[in-house]
Tab-separated table of C-alpha atoms (C1' of nucleotides) in Angstrom:
chain	number	residue	atom	x	y	z
A	1	UNK	CA	-17.929	16.680	-35.608
A	2	UNK	CA	-14.934	17.409	-37.325
A	3	UNK	CA	-11.836	20.087	-35.827
A	4	UNK	CA	-9.191	20.973	-37.520
A	5	UNK	CA	-5.649	21.679	-36.079
A	6	UNK	CA	-3.062	23.467	-38.191
A	7	UNK	CA	0.816	22.493	-36.905
A	8	UNK	CA	3.903	23.130	-36.956
A	9	UNK	CA	6.330	22.875	-38.834
A	10	UNK	CA	8.239	20.743	-37.702
A	11	UNK	CA	6.284	18.711	-36.109
A	12	UNK	CA	6.021	14.693	-37.690
A	13	UNK	CA	2.486	13.181	-36.782
A	14	UNK	CA	3.541	9.567	-36.924
A	15	UNK	CA	7.235	10.013	-35.230
A	16	UNK	CA	5.765	12.000	-32.425
A	17	UNK	CA	2.579	8.875	-32.042
A	18	UNK	CA	5.423	6.485	-32.005
A	19	UNK	CA	8.121	8.585	-29.817
A	20	UNK	CA	7.488	5.971	-27.409
A	21	UNK	CA	5.120	2.952	-26.021
A	22	UNK	CA	2.373	5.519	-24.562
A	23	UNK	CA	-0.119	5.358	-27.557
A	24	UNK	CA	-0.238	1.799	-26.659
A	25	UNK	CA	-1.180	2.361	-22.992
A	26	UNK	CA	-4.799	4.224	-22.837
A	27	UNK	CA	-7.104	5.547	-23.051
A	28	UNK	CA	-4.908	6.237	-26.001
A	29	UNK	CA	-5.365	3.491	-28.753
A	30	UNK	CA	-3.334	2.825	-31.687
A	31	UNK	CA	-4.616	1.318	-35.088
A	32	UNK	CA	-1.809	1.041	-37.423
A	33	UNK	CA	-3.680	-0.073	-40.509
A	34	UNK	CA	-5.666	3.815	-40.769
A	35	UNK	CA	-2.437	5.804	-38.780
A	36	UNK	CA	-5.237	6.808	-36.084
A	37	UNK	CA	-4.527	7.577	-32.849
A	38	UNK	CA	-8.113	7.355	-30.629
A	39	UNK	CA	-8.103	9.095	-26.829
A	40	UNK	CA	-10.539	10.789	-25.003
A	41	UNK	CA	-10.608	14.592	-23.751
A	42	UNK	CA	-11.693	15.662	-20.213
A	43	UNK	CA	-13.983	18.125	-21.063
A	44	UNK	CA	-17.025	19.658	-18.961
A	45	UNK	CA	-17.663	15.606	-20.587
A	46	UNK	CA	-15.750	12.509	-21.075
A	47	UNK	CA	-15.374	12.756	-25.337
A	48	UNK	CA	-13.754	10.041	-27.018
A	49	UNK	CA	-11.825	11.524	-29.951
A	50	UNK	CA	-10.017	10.337	-33.349
A	51	UNK	CA	-6.800	11.882	-34.533
A	52	UNK	CA	-5.794	11.234	-38.035
A	53	UNK	CA	-2.660	13.442	-40.142
A	54	UNK	CA	-4.976	15.448	-42.507
A	55	UNK	CA	-1.645	17.020	-44.797
A	56	UNK	CA	-0.604	20.262	-42.838
A	57	UNK	CA	-3.458	19.573	-40.157
A	58	UNK	CA	-4.310	17.144	-37.715
A	59	UNK	CA	-8.159	15.853	-38.101
A	60	UNK	CA	-9.725	15.214	-34.923
A	61	UNK	CA	-12.730	13.505	-35.084
A	62	UNK	CA	-14.995	13.554	-31.677
A	63	UNK	CA	-18.583	12.629	-30.767
A	64	UNK	CA	-21.306	15.042	-30.847
A	65	UNK	CA	-21.335	18.848	-31.350
A	66	UNK	CA	-19.319	20.522	-29.905
A	67	UNK	CA	-19.557	24.305	-27.787
A	68	UNK	CA	-15.829	26.794	-28.276
A	69	UNK	CA	-15.031	26.461	-24.712
A	70	UNK	CA	-14.641	22.786	-25.387
A	71	UNK	CA	-13.259	23.217	-29.281
A	72	UNK	CA	-11.003	25.430	-27.397
A	73	UNK	CA	-9.942	22.725	-24.403
A	74	UNK	CA	-9.563	20.129	-27.334
A	75	UNK	CA	-7.168	22.270	-29.426
A	76	UNK	CA	-5.357	22.765	-26.124
A	77	UNK	CA	-5.365	19.690	-24.631
A	78	UNK	CA	-3.865	17.995	-29.091
A	79	UNK	CA	-1.038	21.389	-28.428
A	80	UNK	CA	0.216	19.188	-25.162
A	81	UNK	CA	0.730	16.078	-25.838
A	82	UNK	CA	1.973	16.242	-29.213
A	83	UNK	CA	4.441	18.892	-28.091
A	84	UNK	CA	3.708	21.212	-30.144
A	85	UNK	CA	4.986	24.429	-28.504
A	86	UNK	CA	8.275	22.128	-27.673
A	87	UNK	CA	10.918	24.487	-29.829
A	88	UNK	CA	13.241	21.528	-30.793
A	89	UNK	CA	15.274	24.132	-33.126
A	90	UNK	CA	18.916	23.615	-30.711
A	91	UNK	CA	18.226	20.224	-30.991
A	92	UNK	CA	18.362	19.974	-34.475
A	93	UNK	CA	21.396	22.684	-34.953
A	94	UNK	CA	22.924	20.309	-32.165
A	95	UNK	CA	22.998	16.992	-34.558
A	96	UNK	CA	23.080	18.507	-38.325
A	97	UNK	CA	27.065	16.867	-38.638
A	98	UNK	CA	26.618	14.343	-36.586
A	99	UNK	CA	26.740	11.493	-39.294
A	100	UNK	CA	25.100	8.656	-37.261
A	101	UNK	CA	21.836	11.088	-35.657
A	102	UNK	CA	21.333	13.630	-38.792
A	103	UNK	CA	18.462	11.711	-39.262
A	104	UNK	CA	16.478	12.660	-36.641
A	105	UNK	CA	16.155	16.494	-37.588
A	106	UNK	CA	15.035	14.864	-41.021
A	107	UNK	CA	12.655	12.629	-39.746
A	108	UNK	CA	11.369	15.340	-36.835
A	109	UNK	CA	11.942	12.872	-34.678
A	110	UNK	CA	12.051	13.983	-30.457
A	111	UNK	CA	8.494	15.551	-30.067
A	112	UNK	CA	7.529	12.742	-27.307
A	113	UNK	CA	3.883	11.625	-26.500
A	114	UNK	CA	2.548	12.554	-23.652
A	115	UNK	CA	-0.336	12.749	-21.763
A	116	UNK	CA	-3.105	15.484	-20.549
A	117	UNK	CA	-2.377	15.810	-17.230
A	118	UNK	CA	1.328	15.100	-15.600
A	119	UNK	CA	-0.900	13.316	-13.025
A	120	UNK	CA	-1.661	10.482	-15.762
A	121	UNK	CA	2.551	10.627	-17.258
A	122	UNK	CA	3.201	9.960	-13.416
A	123	UNK	CA	0.990	7.274	-13.028
A	124	UNK	CA	1.833	6.073	-16.091
A	125	UNK	CA	5.284	5.837	-15.366
A	126	UNK	CA	5.116	4.358	-11.756
A	127	UNK	CA	3.422	1.367	-13.944
A	128	UNK	CA	6.405	1.019	-16.248
A	129	UNK	CA	8.868	0.654	-13.625
A	130	UNK	CA	10.195	-2.939	-12.341
A	131	UNK	CA	7.923	-5.182	-14.370
A	132	UNK	CA	7.686	-6.227	-18.254
A	133	UNK	CA	5.940	-3.913	-20.427
A	134	UNK	CA	2.450	-6.501	-20.959
A	135	UNK	CA	2.113	-6.406	-17.122
A	136	UNK	CA	2.816	-1.883	-17.223
A	137	UNK	CA	-0.491	-2.614	-19.964
A	138	UNK	CA	-2.435	-4.400	-17.486
A	139	UNK	CA	-2.157	-2.997	-15.017
A	140	UNK	CA	-2.845	1.150	-16.929
A	141	UNK	CA	-5.890	-0.792	-18.867
A	142	UNK	CA	-7.053	-2.029	-15.464
A	143	UNK	CA	-6.809	1.373	-13.706
A	144	UNK	CA	-8.921	3.262	-16.838
A	145	UNK	CA	-11.593	0.817	-16.835
A	146	UNK	CA	-12.240	0.059	-13.047
A	147	UNK	CA	-12.692	4.260	-12.094
A	148	UNK	CA	-12.140	5.906	-15.511
A	149	UNK	CA	-15.335	8.182	-16.062
A	150	UNK	CA	-17.512	6.691	-19.527
A	151	UNK	CA	-17.945	8.320	-22.744
A	152	UNK	CA	-21.647	8.140	-24.452
A	153	UNK	CA	-19.873	5.592	-26.506
A	154	UNK	CA	-17.935	2.899	-24.290
A	155	UNK	CA	-14.628	5.053	-24.023
A	156	UNK	CA	-12.879	5.529	-20.770
A	157	UNK	CA	-11.057	8.280	-19.303
A	158	UNK	CA	-8.244	8.139	-17.499
A	159	UNK	CA	-8.659	7.913	-14.159
A	160	UNK	CA	-8.663	11.582	-11.809
A	161	UNK	CA	-5.927	11.516	-8.363
A	162	UNK	CA	-9.652	12.226	-6.481
A	163	UNK	CA	-11.376	8.482	-7.930
A	164	UNK	CA	-8.094	6.705	-7.449
A	165	UNK	CA	-8.298	8.471	-3.849
A	166	UNK	CA	-11.155	6.607	-2.963
A	167	UNK	CA	-10.452	2.904	-3.330
A	168	UNK	CA	-8.584	1.269	-0.658
A	169	UNK	CA	-5.276	0.049	-1.193
A	170	UNK	CA	-6.517	-3.559	-1.488
A	171	UNK	CA	-7.931	-2.919	-4.732
A	172	UNK	CA	-4.823	-1.267	-6.267
A	173	UNK	CA	-3.135	-4.599	-5.068
A	174	UNK	CA	-6.131	-7.051	-5.998
A	175	UNK	CA	-8.032	-5.291	-8.931
A	176	UNK	CA	-5.125	-3.514	-10.495
A	177	UNK	CA	-3.074	-6.310	-9.857
A	178	UNK	CA	0.406	-3.460	-8.961
A	179	UNK	CA	2.064	-5.560	-6.443
A	180	UNK	CA	3.533	-3.526	-4.211
A	181	UNK	CA	2.948	-0.823	-6.153
A	182	UNK	CA	-0.561	-0.701	-4.441
A	183	UNK	CA	0.296	1.368	-1.478
A	184	UNK	CA	2.756	4.306	-3.451
A	185	UNK	CA	-1.055	4.253	-5.413
A	186	UNK	CA	-3.011	5.471	-2.440
A	187	UNK	CA	-0.320	7.007	-0.529
A	188	UNK	CA	0.186	9.701	-3.970
A	189	UNK	CA	-3.800	9.705	-4.781
A	190	UNK	CA	-4.689	10.784	-1.423
A	191	UNK	CA	-1.856	13.499	-0.868
A	192	UNK	CA	-2.985	15.139	-4.289
A	193	UNK	CA	-6.966	14.287	-3.776
A	194	UNK	CA	-6.140	16.395	-0.755
A	195	UNK	CA	-4.175	18.815	-1.995
A	196	UNK	CA	-0.908	18.846	0.218
A	197	UNK	CA	1.340	17.687	-3.105
A	198	UNK	CA	0.835	19.576	-6.556
A	199	UNK	CA	2.066	17.684	-9.342
A	200	UNK	CA	1.075	19.800	-12.859
A	201	UNK	CA	2.888	22.658	-11.494
A	202	UNK	CA	6.190	20.344	-12.120
A	203	UNK	CA	5.308	21.197	-16.180
A	204	UNK	CA	5.524	25.370	-15.750
A	205	UNK	CA	7.617	25.518	-12.846
A	206	UNK	CA	11.561	27.425	-12.943
A	207	UNK	CA	13.451	25.736	-10.772
A	208	UNK	CA	16.505	23.653	-11.129
A	209	UNK	CA	16.153	20.037	-13.136
A	210	UNK	CA	17.613	19.162	-9.877
A	211	UNK	CA	15.694	20.060	-7.560
A	212	UNK	CA	12.793	19.349	-9.485
A	213	UNK	CA	13.690	15.368	-9.851
A	214	UNK	CA	14.890	15.634	-6.207
A	215	UNK	CA	11.500	16.642	-5.635
A	216	UNK	CA	9.539	14.285	-7.995
A	217	UNK	CA	11.940	11.616	-5.822
A	218	UNK	CA	9.672	12.181	-2.520
A	219	UNK	CA	6.739	9.986	-4.320
A	220	UNK	CA	7.153	6.614	-3.454
A	221	UNK	CA	7.852	4.604	-5.865
A	222	UNK	CA	9.375	7.112	-7.858
A	223	UNK	CA	13.143	6.205	-8.668
A	224	UNK	CA	16.221	8.075	-10.830
A	225	UNK	CA	14.855	6.577	-13.891
A	226	UNK	CA	11.088	7.143	-13.140
A	227	UNK	CA	11.891	10.159	-12.568
A	228	UNK	CA	14.456	11.199	-15.649
A	229	UNK	CA	11.498	9.590	-17.767
A	230	UNK	CA	9.309	12.064	-16.382
A	231	UNK	CA	11.022	15.159	-16.723
A	232	UNK	CA	11.281	13.659	-20.785
A	233	UNK	CA	8.475	14.525	-21.204
A	234	UNK	CA	8.195	17.746	-19.451
A	235	UNK	CA	10.339	18.703	-21.689
A	236	UNK	CA	14.167	18.049	-19.966
A	237	UNK	CA	16.556	15.988	-20.851
A	238	UNK	CA	19.434	16.528	-19.116
A	239	UNK	CA	19.077	12.740	-17.708
A	240	UNK	CA	18.372	9.832	-19.505
A	241	UNK	CA	16.348	7.443	-17.727
A	242	UNK	CA	18.266	4.591	-17.888
A	243	UNK	CA	16.489	1.390	-18.015
A	244	UNK	CA	17.499	-2.637	-18.932
A	245	UNK	CA	16.200	-1.975	-22.327
A	246	UNK	CA	17.630	0.936	-22.936
A	247	UNK	CA	20.517	-0.085	-21.526
A	248	UNK	CA	20.962	-3.978	-23.697
A	249	UNK	CA	20.272	-1.641	-26.882
A	250	UNK	CA	23.445	0.897	-25.761
A	251	UNK	CA	25.317	-2.450	-25.227
A	252	UNK	CA	24.981	-3.540	-28.478
A	253	UNK	CA	25.072	-0.453	-30.755
A	254	UNK	CA	27.928	0.673	-29.304
A	255	UNK	CA	29.819	-1.892	-26.695
A	256	UNK	CA	29.839	-4.670	-28.840
A	257	UNK	CA	27.501	-6.011	-27.343
A	258	UNK	CA	28.844	-6.071	-23.395
A	259	UNK	CA	27.508	-5.329	-20.694
A	260	UNK	CA	29.249	-1.627	-19.130
A	261	UNK	CA	28.725	0.574	-16.101
A	262	UNK	CA	26.018	3.566	-16.473
A	263	UNK	CA	29.446	6.066	-16.214
A	264	UNK	CA	30.569	5.015	-19.965
A	265	UNK	CA	26.943	5.414	-21.024
A	266	UNK	CA	26.640	8.825	-19.261
A	267	UNK	CA	30.186	9.966	-20.796
A	268	UNK	CA	28.700	8.881	-24.342
A	269	UNK	CA	26.215	11.459	-24.497
A	270	UNK	CA	28.278	13.996	-21.855
A	271	UNK	CA	28.912	16.393	-24.874
A	272	UNK	CA	24.904	16.378	-25.801
A	273	UNK	CA	24.812	18.315	-22.850
A	274	UNK	CA	20.872	18.763	-21.492
A	275	UNK	CA	19.959	17.059	-24.779
A	276	UNK	CA	21.412	13.921	-23.877
A	277	UNK	CA	18.692	12.052	-22.977
A	278	UNK	CA	16.561	12.998	-25.699
A	279	UNK	CA	20.152	11.676	-27.724
A	280	UNK	CA	19.766	8.531	-26.681
A	281	UNK	CA	16.451	8.188	-26.083
A	282	UNK	CA	15.928	8.346	-30.488
A	283	UNK	CA	18.774	6.984	-31.638
A	284	UNK	CA	17.524	4.196	-30.087
A	285	UNK	CA	14.890	3.697	-31.587
A	286	UNK	CA	15.089	4.707	-35.257
A	287	UNK	CA	13.950	1.365	-36.130
A	288	UNK	CA	10.918	2.061	-34.365
A	289	UNK	CA	9.515	3.241	-37.808
B	1	DG	C1'	-1.875	-27.923	-14.981
B	2	DC	C1'	1.608	-26.911	-12.014
B	3	DG	C1'	5.916	-25.853	-9.981
B	4	DT	C1'	10.094	-23.563	-10.022
B	5	DC	C1'	12.487	-18.932	-11.541
B	6	DC	C1'	13.722	-15.339	-14.316
B	7	DA	C1'	13.293	-9.739	-15.288
B	8	DG	C1'	12.147	-5.633	-14.174
B	9	DG	C1'	13.408	-0.452	-10.789
B	10	DT	C1'	12.741	1.266	-6.003
B	11	DC	C1'	12.724	1.283	-1.298
B	12	DT	C1'	14.310	-0.255	3.278
B	13	DA	C1'	17.510	-1.330	6.313
B	14	DC	C1'	21.772	-1.885	7.875
B	15	DC	C1'	27.356	-0.180	7.202
C	1	DG	C1'	26.835	7.490	-0.139
C	2	DG	C1'	26.689	2.632	-1.151
C	3	DT	C1'	25.077	-2.237	-1.172
C	4	DA	C1'	21.912	-6.492	0.040
C	5	DG	C1'	17.920	-8.181	0.136
C	6	DA	C1'	12.472	-8.213	-0.367
C	7	DC	C1'	9.019	-6.691	-2.762
C	8	DC	C1'	5.357	-8.699	-6.947
C	9	DT	C1'	4.158	-10.352	-11.583
C	10	DG	C1'	3.276	-12.586	-15.629
C	11	DG	C1'	5.853	-14.978	-18.798
C	12	DA	C1'	8.767	-18.442	-19.888
C	13	DC	C1'	10.264	-22.778	-18.994
C	14	DG	C1'	10.451	-27.977	-17.959
C	15	DC	C1'	8.389	-31.749	-16.144
DNA sequence: GCGTCCAGGTCTACC
DNA sequence: GGTAGACCTGGACGC
């Protein structure tokens, strides 16, 4: 069946899908020829779907018929991953007189694609640390294919914390190829499955970004970069989430290709206040489309 | 085909 | 609080 969802006026499907690398990480699958994003919804059973842009709405093509509760859940999940409820007015106002950055508002960039749970984004973020993008994809694909529930058409859901907690550390090292991250995954999944750690509330908590970042860094494998990257996915852009790729792009664009310390990068974006993390990301990914 | 080197972010021990 | 070394993998490179 097909489900149609109206999009906000300042929403841009293509810019959001390609906002960062998440569309390449399972269960997301991006088809650039047909401009389709595939994913799997966690309803009372895993259900695969293809998402298309259809004028001012999104068309969600799902396998079989769904009841109204399942349709509501899909609408909620779609709003969440595409950031329909994010208010970017302040961000666009800030940039409207910036000669080199005004394109961001014109192209409606700035919505960063995310998963349907904080847990999934957290695990994927740890998979991006200290390795090549190809290894990130290998680790995420292995997690999904070896632990995820299967849909009727053979697609797979991202595994739950409970499913991950059932596996021993060696599984993550030998099967997922996560190397030294193996004990981190095991410990994180154990803590969440036992109810000792609650990460879903990170999306709605009122605590300061500084305190939230501190809480995130209590998770093994989460350092400054990972915490700030996850914060961006939660809608908090105070941190730049500098990694080697972002630093390299800054050196090329603003420092004649020469390396500089992080303090100089921080200083460059300081005037953008709470939006600085989103400004640097949009600026460095301008040519992705 | 095999061995070596490198990039990558975080943790831990140490100062 | 700051710093050095270890962690582990895939890929690039030389032989």
